[in-house]
Amino acid sequence: MLRRFLFIAALVLYNALPASAGGPAYVAGSGFDPSVKGQSLTWAGGNLQYFTDQGDLSPILRGGQADVMVADVFTHWTTIPGVAISATLAGHLAEDVSGANVIAFPDGTYSIPDDIEPGALSTPVGIVYDYDGLVTDALLGAGAGGLQFCFSNAVSGGVDNFSSDAHLIHALVVINGVCVADTSQVPDVRYRLTRTLGRVLGLGWSQADINVITRNPPPVPDDFEGFPLMHFLDPVSCVPINICYPDAEVPKMDDRAALGLLYPANPATARIHGSVFFTDSGGNPAQPMQGVNVVARRIESGQPSRQFVAASVSGFTFRGNAGNGVNGFVDAKGRPFDYFGSDDPAVQGAFDLAGLEIPAGHSSATYQLSVEALDANWSEGVGPYAPAQVAPSGSFTPIIITVQAGSDVVQDVLMQGSAIAHPDWASGSSYATPVDLPLGGGWGAWMSGYGVADWLQFTAQGNRTASIAVTAVDEAGQPTQNKLMPVIGMWPLSDQSGPPAPAATPSAFNTFITGTTRLDAQFIAGGSFRVGVADSRGDGRPDYFYFASFLYSDSVNPPRVGLQGGPVTLHGLGFHPGIQVSVGTVNSAVLSATANDVQTALPPGILDGTSSLVVNDPATGGFSQMTDALTYGAAATDLLLLLEGSEPSTPVGAEAANPIRVRVVASDGSTAVNGATVAWTTTNGASLSVCGGAPNCSALSDEAGFASTQVTPTAIGTSTITATLAPASYSPPQSKQATMLGTASALDLGAVQPTRWIATGATIDVPLTVRVLDMGEPQNNVPINFRIAKGAGGLSSGTGNTNNTGYASTTVHLVTHTSDVQVTACVAPNNVPCQTFTLFATPASSWRLESVSGSTQVIPVGQPFQPLVLRITDGASPSNPVMGVNLVFDVTLARIPKNDSGGGGDDGGGGGGGMPVILGTYQMQAATADLGLASILPSVQDVQGYCDVLIAVTGGPVESKFHLQVVEPMGGGQQGTHQARIPKFNPDDGGHAQGRRTVQE
């Protein structure tokens, strides 16, 4: 009868199970009766019955001949002296097993005969003769039974069912007839069948004389005689097998000893057993050390034999993978990871070298006991740590032990100079009581003690991401994948549910960086969070050390910059030189970096509104994104205020008397918004000065939030001037309008800026300009009379003639200006029409100082500053620019020490709280001119390297201070190399990183 079912046995037969070396393949764990936990799984009573296929194996091996071959191969194991195991051909299967009755379905289910199912206990070992490879195809995948795959698939199968009392109760072996189509192929099939039957009997993989494969050192004949048949892997070039191994299918001493350990029968052999230990500073036993290959070599002619050798991996009966507190303790199918293997700490480092042979005619023998690492490539499947081997720690000097037949010698192995764990940042932490994550974002710690994990807590804002990278290192502080296998998980701190973590790395080493595991987590909402670091297997040893770096960008200051870009400081954790900051796809120039703060010069924005910032760490591939944390220019809630929009009738071609002025402010109605887009448009062809004479353009508000333009009508009639705030970003946008009436006659006179505000007490020359027009056309060589009509002042000339663009000018010289002055300009000779210039005296008590541009600058060493531009106004509403205010700029060049929490850092730029080191001082002066503006170009003079430029500005009663910075360039805007940053490892520093600030100090 055929039955369709999910063939769970396929997972057992054709995938590696937890296995031990130099002994049992299977050890009872949590999946078995507790009373047998830790026992090796064997066939009950050492009696194995097998049933063979009714069909033929191949054209050269008919059914009966195949039965003979199988029986003969079994004798390699059943005839070993001192081993109580038998294998009996108990009959045949009920059918010829073939592709007609072994069928695989796309959903992963199979249809197979009942008597080869895992539950077919009346036929405990089924041996299938797969004549045409179709059974192998069905079980291993389409094409797997082909001739080209005979190296791996000539014989497949193994144990697929166990009893709860620690016995093997069913196995299935498939021999691919395609791979034995002629006699030359028979030795290879026999070799692979011998190995498969060894697994059926319960033997694990082993390592001894591995130089037979590695050729280091070049093997000698005795190496081949001692090389275990049950080694894990063959080089693909070993076809036929006898070109690599003579007597390939014959069990060697290690194989014989391993089988005798499973099925002992009072052999005339000896036993050495004990445990491998880490040692403390005094050389005394400490934690047991699992995964060390303990090797016994018989002394022959005074030298350790390469032929008579046996090996046992320490902790071979202890569980190799118990799961962990991050990913959980059961697999995807709900089976405990420690289904196999003991949880008794007493066997964690235990080895057992039973079956040590005594030379014929002798009553005793001498053995050398030594240790070695399991080869991570060729012995990947050997021992409890398979498939990820752990390199031993420390060293052991080989010792000589004399044994007699039947003797049982206890000998522990103490690994001198092995790793010693120290208290570290996360020592004593638990899931319920995590420690605070170090303020610097980085730490180093030992994962020492079986089942230990590290638990830390931190806070984060919503709409943020973070990356935590954990790099396992060896005793030399170098990245490794042969020690700790770190996995990382993250939970809300309020989540007490334990594993699996809602955000976790499913496995260790998920990056292309040696030894590094990285978790990238997103925070939908803010709060407190827990992060856990564990060994993937749930292991913990004194040589499991790691460095962790937590990259998290929390905030940006200021949270808003103009569309022209500018410097900002990002605050967070885990920053360092070489970090990158980007806005969208554009990298910004990183100016300085400490563990908690990064200064960067943001590039110009494209549109007003929110943008996301991303901090990238090229060393780990980690990143932290702050979604919509930065506002470029105008925000959605900003306001556009019309400050000045009233214009008198203006002749066509003459500049209107007043500017159109708007101000962009935040939603509070007063905070200035710098760098917001103001789109200017006009009707009736009016010309705008801000647009270079064009009728429309976009401009940015200055640091005080102001944007303005002069308007010149180009046609008779009303023109509407519209200022719109960030129309490309918001719909509908805010806008303000002003109107102006353009007129024209045969003789028009227009005044340029007819109203000025002059600082009281100033001595200043003020240029005055008019324009003569005829129906909007400029008139050349028209005489103009200038006259002081009120107040005190002197004119550079009382008359003047217009140039070819219609302009005529004079200059009024004011000395210690104290009262208003009016100057008239009239067309001669009739002094009609006329225009009046008014120069108001503005007392110092009304002055206000505004920054226009350049007040916040951070530049790398060697680059020049941009001008610092300031404006003095009269404080009115709306305010008016004041000319003639003399500003004094006292500049101090200094180096301000950084503070411990970041700031400008010792990479440049101050920001700390220490006493500054004064490098130099100088003074500059500038008087406000047209539009009330004054500017200087700051410099560092002859100061080399980074410095802080502290500017104190005074002008009468007004004063202000500015802090500009020169920093050492960090290169953060360039692509970094993807190489892990591993600090110097110092086992005496309590796990703190050396060479960079990653641990709170």
PDB file of N, CA and C in Angstrom, residues 797-865:
ATOM      1  N   SER A 797      27.297 118.337  -5.414  1.00  0.00           N
ATOM      2  CA  SER A 797      27.012 119.194  -6.564  1.00  0.00           C
ATOM      3  C   SER A 797      25.551 119.588  -6.495  1.00  0.00           C
ATOM      4  N   GLY A 798      25.244 120.835  -6.767  1.00  0.00           N
ATOM      5  CA  GLY A 798      23.862 121.289  -6.745  1.00  0.00           C
ATOM      6  C   GLY A 798      23.145 121.045  -8.052  1.00  0.00           C
ATOM      7  N   THR A 799      23.877 120.701  -9.090  1.00  0.00           N
ATOM      8  CA  THR A 799      23.252 120.430 -10.396  1.00  0.00           C
ATOM      9  C   THR A 799      23.867 119.177 -10.991  1.00  0.00           C
ATOM     10  N   GLY A 800      23.150 118.656 -11.948  1.00  0.00           N
ATOM     11  CA  GLY A 800      23.662 117.501 -12.663  1.00  0.00           C
ATOM     12  C   GLY A 800      22.814 117.224 -13.864  1.00  0.00           C
ATOM     13  N   ASN A 801      23.347 116.544 -14.843  1.00  0.00           N
ATOM     14  CA  ASN A 801      22.623 116.190 -16.060  1.00  0.00           C
ATOM     15  C   ASN A 801      22.432 114.678 -16.116  1.00  0.00           C
ATOM     16  N   THR A 802      21.297 114.255 -16.650  1.00  0.00           N
ATOM     17  CA  THR A 802      21.019 112.819 -16.741  1.00  0.00           C
ATOM     18  C   THR A 802      21.936 112.170 -17.769  1.00  0.00           C
ATOM     19  N   ASN A 803      22.232 110.927 -17.549  1.00  0.00           N
ATOM     20  CA  ASN A 803      23.032 110.162 -18.512  1.00  0.00           C
ATOM     21  C   ASN A 803      22.113 109.514 -19.533  1.00  0.00           C
ATOM     22  N   ASN A 804      22.687 108.658 -20.363  1.00  0.00           N
ATOM     23  CA  ASN A 804      21.885 108.079 -21.455  1.00  0.00           C
ATOM     24  C   ASN A 804      20.827 107.089 -20.968  1.00  0.00           C
ATOM     25  N   THR A 805      20.860 106.739 -19.665  1.00  0.00           N
ATOM     26  CA  THR A 805      19.775 105.906 -19.117  1.00  0.00           C
ATOM     27  C   THR A 805      18.797 106.730 -18.304  1.00  0.00           C
ATOM     28  N   GLY A 806      18.973 108.052 -18.322  1.00  0.00           N
ATOM     29  CA  GLY A 806      18.022 108.937 -17.667  1.00  0.00           C
ATOM     30  C   GLY A 806      18.342 109.228 -16.216  1.00  0.00           C
ATOM     31  N   TYR A 807      19.485 108.764 -15.700  1.00  0.00           N
ATOM     32  CA  TYR A 807      19.792 108.956 -14.289  1.00  0.00           C
ATOM     33  C   TYR A 807      20.721 110.142 -14.066  1.00  0.00           C
ATOM     34  N   ALA A 808      20.461 110.847 -12.945  1.00  0.00           N
ATOM     35  CA  ALA A 808      21.353 111.909 -12.484  1.00  0.00           C
ATOM     36  C   ALA A 808      21.516 111.749 -10.979  1.00  0.00           C
ATOM     37  N   SER A 809      22.729 112.026 -10.471  1.00  0.00           N
ATOM     38  CA  SER A 809      23.008 111.777  -9.057  1.00  0.00           C
ATOM     39  C   SER A 809      23.803 112.897  -8.434  1.00  0.00           C
ATOM     40  N   THR A 810      23.683 112.973  -7.105  1.00  0.00           N
ATOM     41  CA  THR A 810      24.537 113.820  -6.298  1.00  0.00           C
ATOM     42  C   THR A 810      24.731 113.107  -4.977  1.00  0.00           C
ATOM     43  N   THR A 811      25.576 113.644  -4.135  1.00  0.00           N
ATOM     44  CA  THR A 811      25.835 113.061  -2.818  1.00  0.00           C
ATOM     45  C   THR A 811      25.665 114.113  -1.757  1.00  0.00           C
ATOM     46  N   VAL A 812      24.926 113.750  -0.694  1.00  0.00           N
ATOM     47  CA  VAL A 812      24.791 114.671   0.412  1.00  0.00           C
ATOM     48  C   VAL A 812      25.730 114.215   1.526  1.00  0.00           C
ATOM     49  N   HIS A 813      26.519 115.158   2.012  1.00  0.00           N
ATOM     50  CA  HIS A 813      27.495 114.865   3.053  1.00  0.00           C
ATOM     51  C   HIS A 813      26.929 115.312   4.389  1.00  0.00           C
ATOM     52  N   LEU A 814      26.752 114.336   5.298  1.00  0.00           N
ATOM     53  CA  LEU A 814      26.207 114.632   6.615  1.00  0.00           C
ATOM     54  C   LEU A 814      27.318 114.521   7.653  1.00  0.00           C
ATOM     55  N   VAL A 815      27.392 115.522   8.508  1.00  0.00           N
ATOM     56  CA  VAL A 815      28.422 115.551   9.544  1.00  0.00           C
ATOM     57  C   VAL A 815      27.730 115.515  10.907  1.00  0.00           C
ATOM     58  N   THR A 816      28.073 114.466  11.680  1.00  0.00           N
ATOM     59  CA  THR A 816      27.475 114.297  13.003  1.00  0.00           C
ATOM     60  C   THR A 816      25.967 114.545  12.916  1.00  0.00           C
ATOM     61  N   HIS A 817      25.362 113.722  12.120  1.00  0.00           N
ATOM     62  CA  HIS A 817      23.945 113.863  11.787  1.00  0.00           C
ATOM     63  C   HIS A 817      23.077 113.816  13.046  1.00  0.00           C
ATOM     64  N   THR A 818      22.262 114.878  13.229  1.00  0.00           N
ATOM     65  CA  THR A 818      21.447 114.942  14.446  1.00  0.00           C
ATOM     66  C   THR A 818      19.969 115.179  14.192  1.00  0.00           C
ATOM     67  N   SER A 819      19.616 115.707  13.005  1.00  0.00           N
ATOM     68  CA  SER A 819      18.204 116.003  12.740  1.00  0.00           C
ATOM     69  C   SER A 819      17.885 115.661  11.302  1.00  0.00           C
ATOM     70  N   ASP A 820      16.576 115.571  11.032  1.00  0.00           N
ATOM     71  CA  ASP A 820      16.148 115.176   9.700  1.00  0.00           C
ATOM     72  C   ASP A 820      16.641 116.151   8.646  1.00  0.00           C
ATOM     73  N   VAL A 821      16.926 115.628   7.475  1.00  0.00           N
ATOM     74  CA  VAL A 821      17.384 116.433   6.335  1.00  0.00           C
ATOM     75  C   VAL A 821      16.496 116.092   5.153  1.00  0.00           C
ATOM     76  N   GLN A 822      16.110 117.132   4.407  1.00  0.00           N
ATOM     77  CA  GLN A 822      15.369 116.928   3.166  1.00  0.00           C
ATOM     78  C   GLN A 822      16.129 117.578   2.017  1.00  0.00           C
ATOM     79  N   VAL A 823      16.185 116.864   0.917  1.00  0.00           N
ATOM     80  CA  VAL A 823      16.844 117.357  -0.290  1.00  0.00           C
ATOM     81  C   VAL A 823      15.850 117.231  -1.428  1.00  0.00           C
ATOM     82  N   THR A 824      15.691 118.322  -2.183  1.00  0.00           N
ATOM     83  CA  THR A 824      14.804 118.279  -3.344  1.00  0.00           C
ATOM     84  C   THR A 824      15.630 118.140  -4.607  1.00  0.00           C
ATOM     85  N   ALA A 825      15.016 117.465  -5.589  1.00  0.00           N
ATOM     86  CA  ALA A 825      15.610 117.334  -6.922  1.00  0.00           C
ATOM     87  C   ALA A 825      14.541 117.732  -7.915  1.00  0.00           C
ATOM     88  N   CYS A 826      14.841 118.748  -8.767  1.00  0.00           N
ATOM     89  CA  CYS A 826      13.851 119.264  -9.719  1.00  0.00           C
ATOM     90  C   CYS A 826      14.473 119.342 -11.106  1.00  0.00           C
ATOM     91  N   VAL A 827      13.589 119.218 -12.124  1.00  0.00           N
ATOM     92  CA  VAL A 827      14.034 119.353 -13.507  1.00  0.00           C
ATOM     93  C   VAL A 827      14.160 120.834 -13.833  1.00  0.00           C
ATOM     94  N   ALA A 828      15.371 121.195 -14.231  1.00  0.00           N
ATOM     95  CA  ALA A 828      15.622 122.602 -14.601  1.00  0.00           C
ATOM     96  C   ALA A 828      15.089 122.846 -16.027  1.00  0.00           C
ATOM     97  N   PRO A 829      14.830 124.060 -16.405  1.00  0.00           N
ATOM     98  CA  PRO A 829      15.073 125.270 -15.605  1.00  0.00           C
ATOM     99  C   PRO A 829      13.877 125.671 -14.757  1.00  0.00           C
ATOM    100  N   ASN A 830      12.714 124.978 -14.990  1.00  0.00           N
ATOM    101  CA  ASN A 830      11.495 125.441 -14.321  1.00  0.00           C
ATOM    102  C   ASN A 830      11.307 124.790 -12.949  1.00  0.00           C
ATOM    103  N   ASN A 831      12.239 123.879 -12.611  1.00  0.00           N
ATOM    104  CA  ASN A 831      12.139 123.153 -11.339  1.00  0.00           C
ATOM    105  C   ASN A 831      10.803 122.433 -11.175  1.00  0.00           C
ATOM    106  N   VAL A 832      10.352 121.878 -12.298  1.00  0.00           N
ATOM    107  CA  VAL A 832       9.129 121.076 -12.334  1.00  0.00           C
ATOM    108  C   VAL A 832       9.376 119.934 -13.316  1.00  0.00           C
ATOM    109  N   PRO A 833       9.045 118.750 -12.946  1.00  0.00           N
ATOM    110  CA  PRO A 833       8.564 118.259 -11.647  1.00  0.00           C
ATOM    111  C   PRO A 833       9.723 118.127 -10.653  1.00  0.00           C
ATOM    112  N   CYS A 834       9.385 117.829  -9.417  1.00  0.00           N
ATOM    113  CA  CYS A 834      10.359 117.685  -8.346  1.00  0.00           C
ATOM    114  C   CYS A 834      10.114 116.387  -7.555  1.00  0.00           C
ATOM    115  N   GLN A 835      11.170 115.937  -6.892  1.00  0.00           N
ATOM    116  CA  GLN A 835      11.075 114.823  -5.936  1.00  0.00           C
ATOM    117  C   GLN A 835      11.832 115.213  -4.670  1.00  0.00           C
ATOM    118  N   THR A 836      11.387 114.708  -3.520  1.00  0.00           N
ATOM    119  CA  THR A 836      12.020 115.053  -2.249  1.00  0.00           C
ATOM    120  C   THR A 836      12.627 113.798  -1.616  1.00  0.00           C
ATOM    121  N   PHE A 837      13.904 113.922  -1.204  1.00  0.00           N
ATOM    122  CA  PHE A 837      14.576 112.879  -0.432  1.00  0.00           C
ATOM    123  C   PHE A 837      14.534 113.271   1.042  1.00  0.00           C
ATOM    124  N   THR A 838      14.116 112.335   1.884  1.00  0.00           N
ATOM    125  CA  THR A 838      14.068 112.579   3.325  1.00  0.00           C
ATOM    126  C   THR A 838      15.048 111.642   4.024  1.00  0.00           C
ATOM    127  N   LEU A 839      15.944 112.258   4.833  1.00  0.00           N
ATOM    128  CA  LEU A 839      16.947 111.499   5.564  1.00  0.00           C
ATOM    129  C   LEU A 839      16.666 111.666   7.051  1.00  0.00           C
ATOM    130  N   PHE A 840      16.018 110.655   7.638  1.00  0.00           N
ATOM    131  CA  PHE A 840      15.620 110.744   9.037  1.00  0.00           C
ATOM    132  C   PHE A 840      16.819 110.489   9.952  1.00  0.00           C
ATOM    133  N   ALA A 841      16.909 111.250  10.998  1.00  0.00           N
ATOM    134  CA  ALA A 841      17.900 110.992  12.041  1.00  0.00           C
ATOM    135  C   ALA A 841      17.341 109.934  12.990  1.00  0.00           C
ATOM    136  N   THR A 842      18.058 108.831  13.121  1.00  0.00           N
ATOM    137  CA  THR A 842      17.571 107.694  13.896  1.00  0.00           C
ATOM    138  C   THR A 842      18.407 107.532  15.152  1.00  0.00           C
ATOM    139  N   PRO A 843      17.829 107.734  16.317  1.00  0.00           N
ATOM    140  CA  PRO A 843      18.607 107.675  17.556  1.00  0.00           C
ATOM    141  C   PRO A 843      19.056 106.237  17.864  1.00  0.00           C
ATOM    142  N   ALA A 844      20.174 106.141  18.563  1.00  0.00           N
ATOM    143  CA  ALA A 844      20.755 104.839  18.882  1.00  0.00           C
ATOM    144  C   ALA A 844      19.818 103.997  19.732  1.00  0.00           C
ATOM    145  N   SER A 845      18.994 104.643  20.515  1.00  0.00           N
ATOM    146  CA  SER A 845      18.102 103.903  21.404  1.00  0.00           C
ATOM    147  C   SER A 845      17.101 103.035  20.647  1.00  0.00           C
ATOM    148  N   SER A 846      16.880 103.348  19.382  1.00  0.00           N
ATOM    149  CA  SER A 846      15.903 102.574  18.598  1.00  0.00           C
ATOM    150  C   SER A 846      16.559 101.514  17.724  1.00  0.00           C
ATOM    151  N   TRP A 847      17.868 101.474  17.719  1.00  0.00           N
ATOM    152  CA  TRP A 847      18.548 100.541  16.814  1.00  0.00           C
ATOM    153  C   TRP A 847      18.290  99.090  17.222  1.00  0.00           C
ATOM    154  N   ARG A 848      18.199  98.239  16.203  1.00  0.00           N
ATOM    155  CA  ARG A 848      18.104  96.793  16.405  1.00  0.00           C
ATOM    156  C   ARG A 848      19.090  96.117  15.448  1.00  0.00           C
ATOM    157  N   LEU A 849      19.720  95.067  15.940  1.00  0.00           N
ATOM    158  CA  LEU A 849      20.711  94.338  15.137  1.00  0.00           C
ATOM    159  C   LEU A 849      20.105  93.025  14.666  1.00  0.00           C
ATOM    160  N   GLU A 850      20.195  92.768  13.357  1.00  0.00           N
ATOM    161  CA  GLU A 850      19.692  91.524  12.775  1.00  0.00           C
ATOM    162  C   GLU A 850      20.815  90.853  11.986  1.00  0.00           C
ATOM    163  N   SER A 851      20.863  89.529  12.050  1.00  0.00           N
ATOM    164  CA  SER A 851      21.799  88.797  11.189  1.00  0.00           C
ATOM    165  C   SER A 851      21.106  88.489   9.864  1.00  0.00           C
ATOM    166  N   VAL A 852      21.857  88.673   8.807  1.00  0.00           N
ATOM    167  CA  VAL A 852      21.326  88.452   7.461  1.00  0.00           C
ATOM    168  C   VAL A 852      21.853  87.146   6.883  1.00  0.00           C
ATOM    169  N   SER A 853      23.158  86.919   7.012  1.00  0.00           N
ATOM    170  CA  SER A 853      23.750  85.675   6.517  1.00  0.00           C
ATOM    171  C   SER A 853      25.120  85.487   7.145  1.00  0.00           C
ATOM    172  N   GLY A 854      25.557  84.239   7.172  1.00  0.00           N
ATOM    173  CA  GLY A 854      26.904  83.922   7.629  1.00  0.00           C
ATOM    174  C   GLY A 854      27.086  83.866   9.121  1.00  0.00           C
ATOM    175  N   SER A 855      26.022  83.898   9.905  1.00  0.00           N
ATOM    176  CA  SER A 855      26.182  83.921  11.356  1.00  0.00           C
ATOM    177  C   SER A 855      26.445  82.537  11.936  1.00  0.00           C
ATOM    178  N   THR A 856      26.174  81.486  11.172  1.00  0.00           N
ATOM    179  CA  THR A 856      26.428  80.116  11.631  1.00  0.00           C
ATOM    180  C   THR A 856      27.272  79.425  10.578  1.00  0.00           C
ATOM    181  N   GLN A 857      28.558  79.292  10.856  1.00  0.00           N
ATOM    182  CA  GLN A 857      29.459  78.678   9.884  1.00  0.00           C
ATOM    183  C   GLN A 857      30.388  77.698  10.588  1.00  0.00           C
ATOM    184  N   VAL A 858      30.526  76.520   9.989  1.00  0.00           N
ATOM    185  CA  VAL A 858      31.513  75.531  10.409  1.00  0.00           C
ATOM    186  C   VAL A 858      32.206  75.068   9.137  1.00  0.00           C
ATOM    187  N   ILE A 859      33.506  75.294   9.065  1.00  0.00           N
ATOM    188  CA  ILE A 859      34.237  74.977   7.832  1.00  0.00           C
ATOM    189  C   ILE A 859      35.432  74.100   8.161  1.00  0.00           C
ATOM    190  N   PRO A 860      35.874  73.282   7.207  1.00  0.00           N
ATOM    191  CA  PRO A 860      37.105  72.506   7.415  1.00  0.00           C
ATOM    192  C   PRO A 860      38.330  73.414   7.340  1.00  0.00           C
ATOM    193  N   VAL A 861      39.396  72.961   7.946  1.00  0.00           N
ATOM    194  CA  VAL A 861      40.662  73.686   7.882  1.00  0.00           C
ATOM    195  C   VAL A 861      41.049  73.897   6.421  1.00  0.00           C
ATOM    196  N   GLY A 862      41.473  75.115   6.117  1.00  0.00           N
ATOM    197  CA  GLY A 862      41.933  75.431   4.759  1.00  0.00           C
ATOM    198  C   GLY A 862      40.897  76.066   3.874  1.00  0.00           C
ATOM    199  N   GLN A 863      39.623  76.044   4.293  1.00  0.00           N
ATOM    200  CA  GLN A 863      38.587  76.682   3.502  1.00  0.00           C
ATOM    201  C   GLN A 863      38.278  78.059   4.075  1.00  0.00           C
ATOM    202  N   PRO A 864      37.895  79.027   3.225  1.00  0.00           N
ATOM    203  CA  PRO A 864      37.594  80.374   3.727  1.00  0.00           C
ATOM    204  C   PRO A 864      36.172  80.459   4.262  1.00  0.00           C
ATOM    205  N   PHE A 865      35.961  81.401   5.175  1.00  0.00           N
ATOM    206  CA  PHE A 865      34.619  81.710   5.632  1.00  0.00           C
ATOM    207  C   PHE A 865      33.870  82.496   4.561  1.00  0.00           C
TER     208      PHE A 865
END
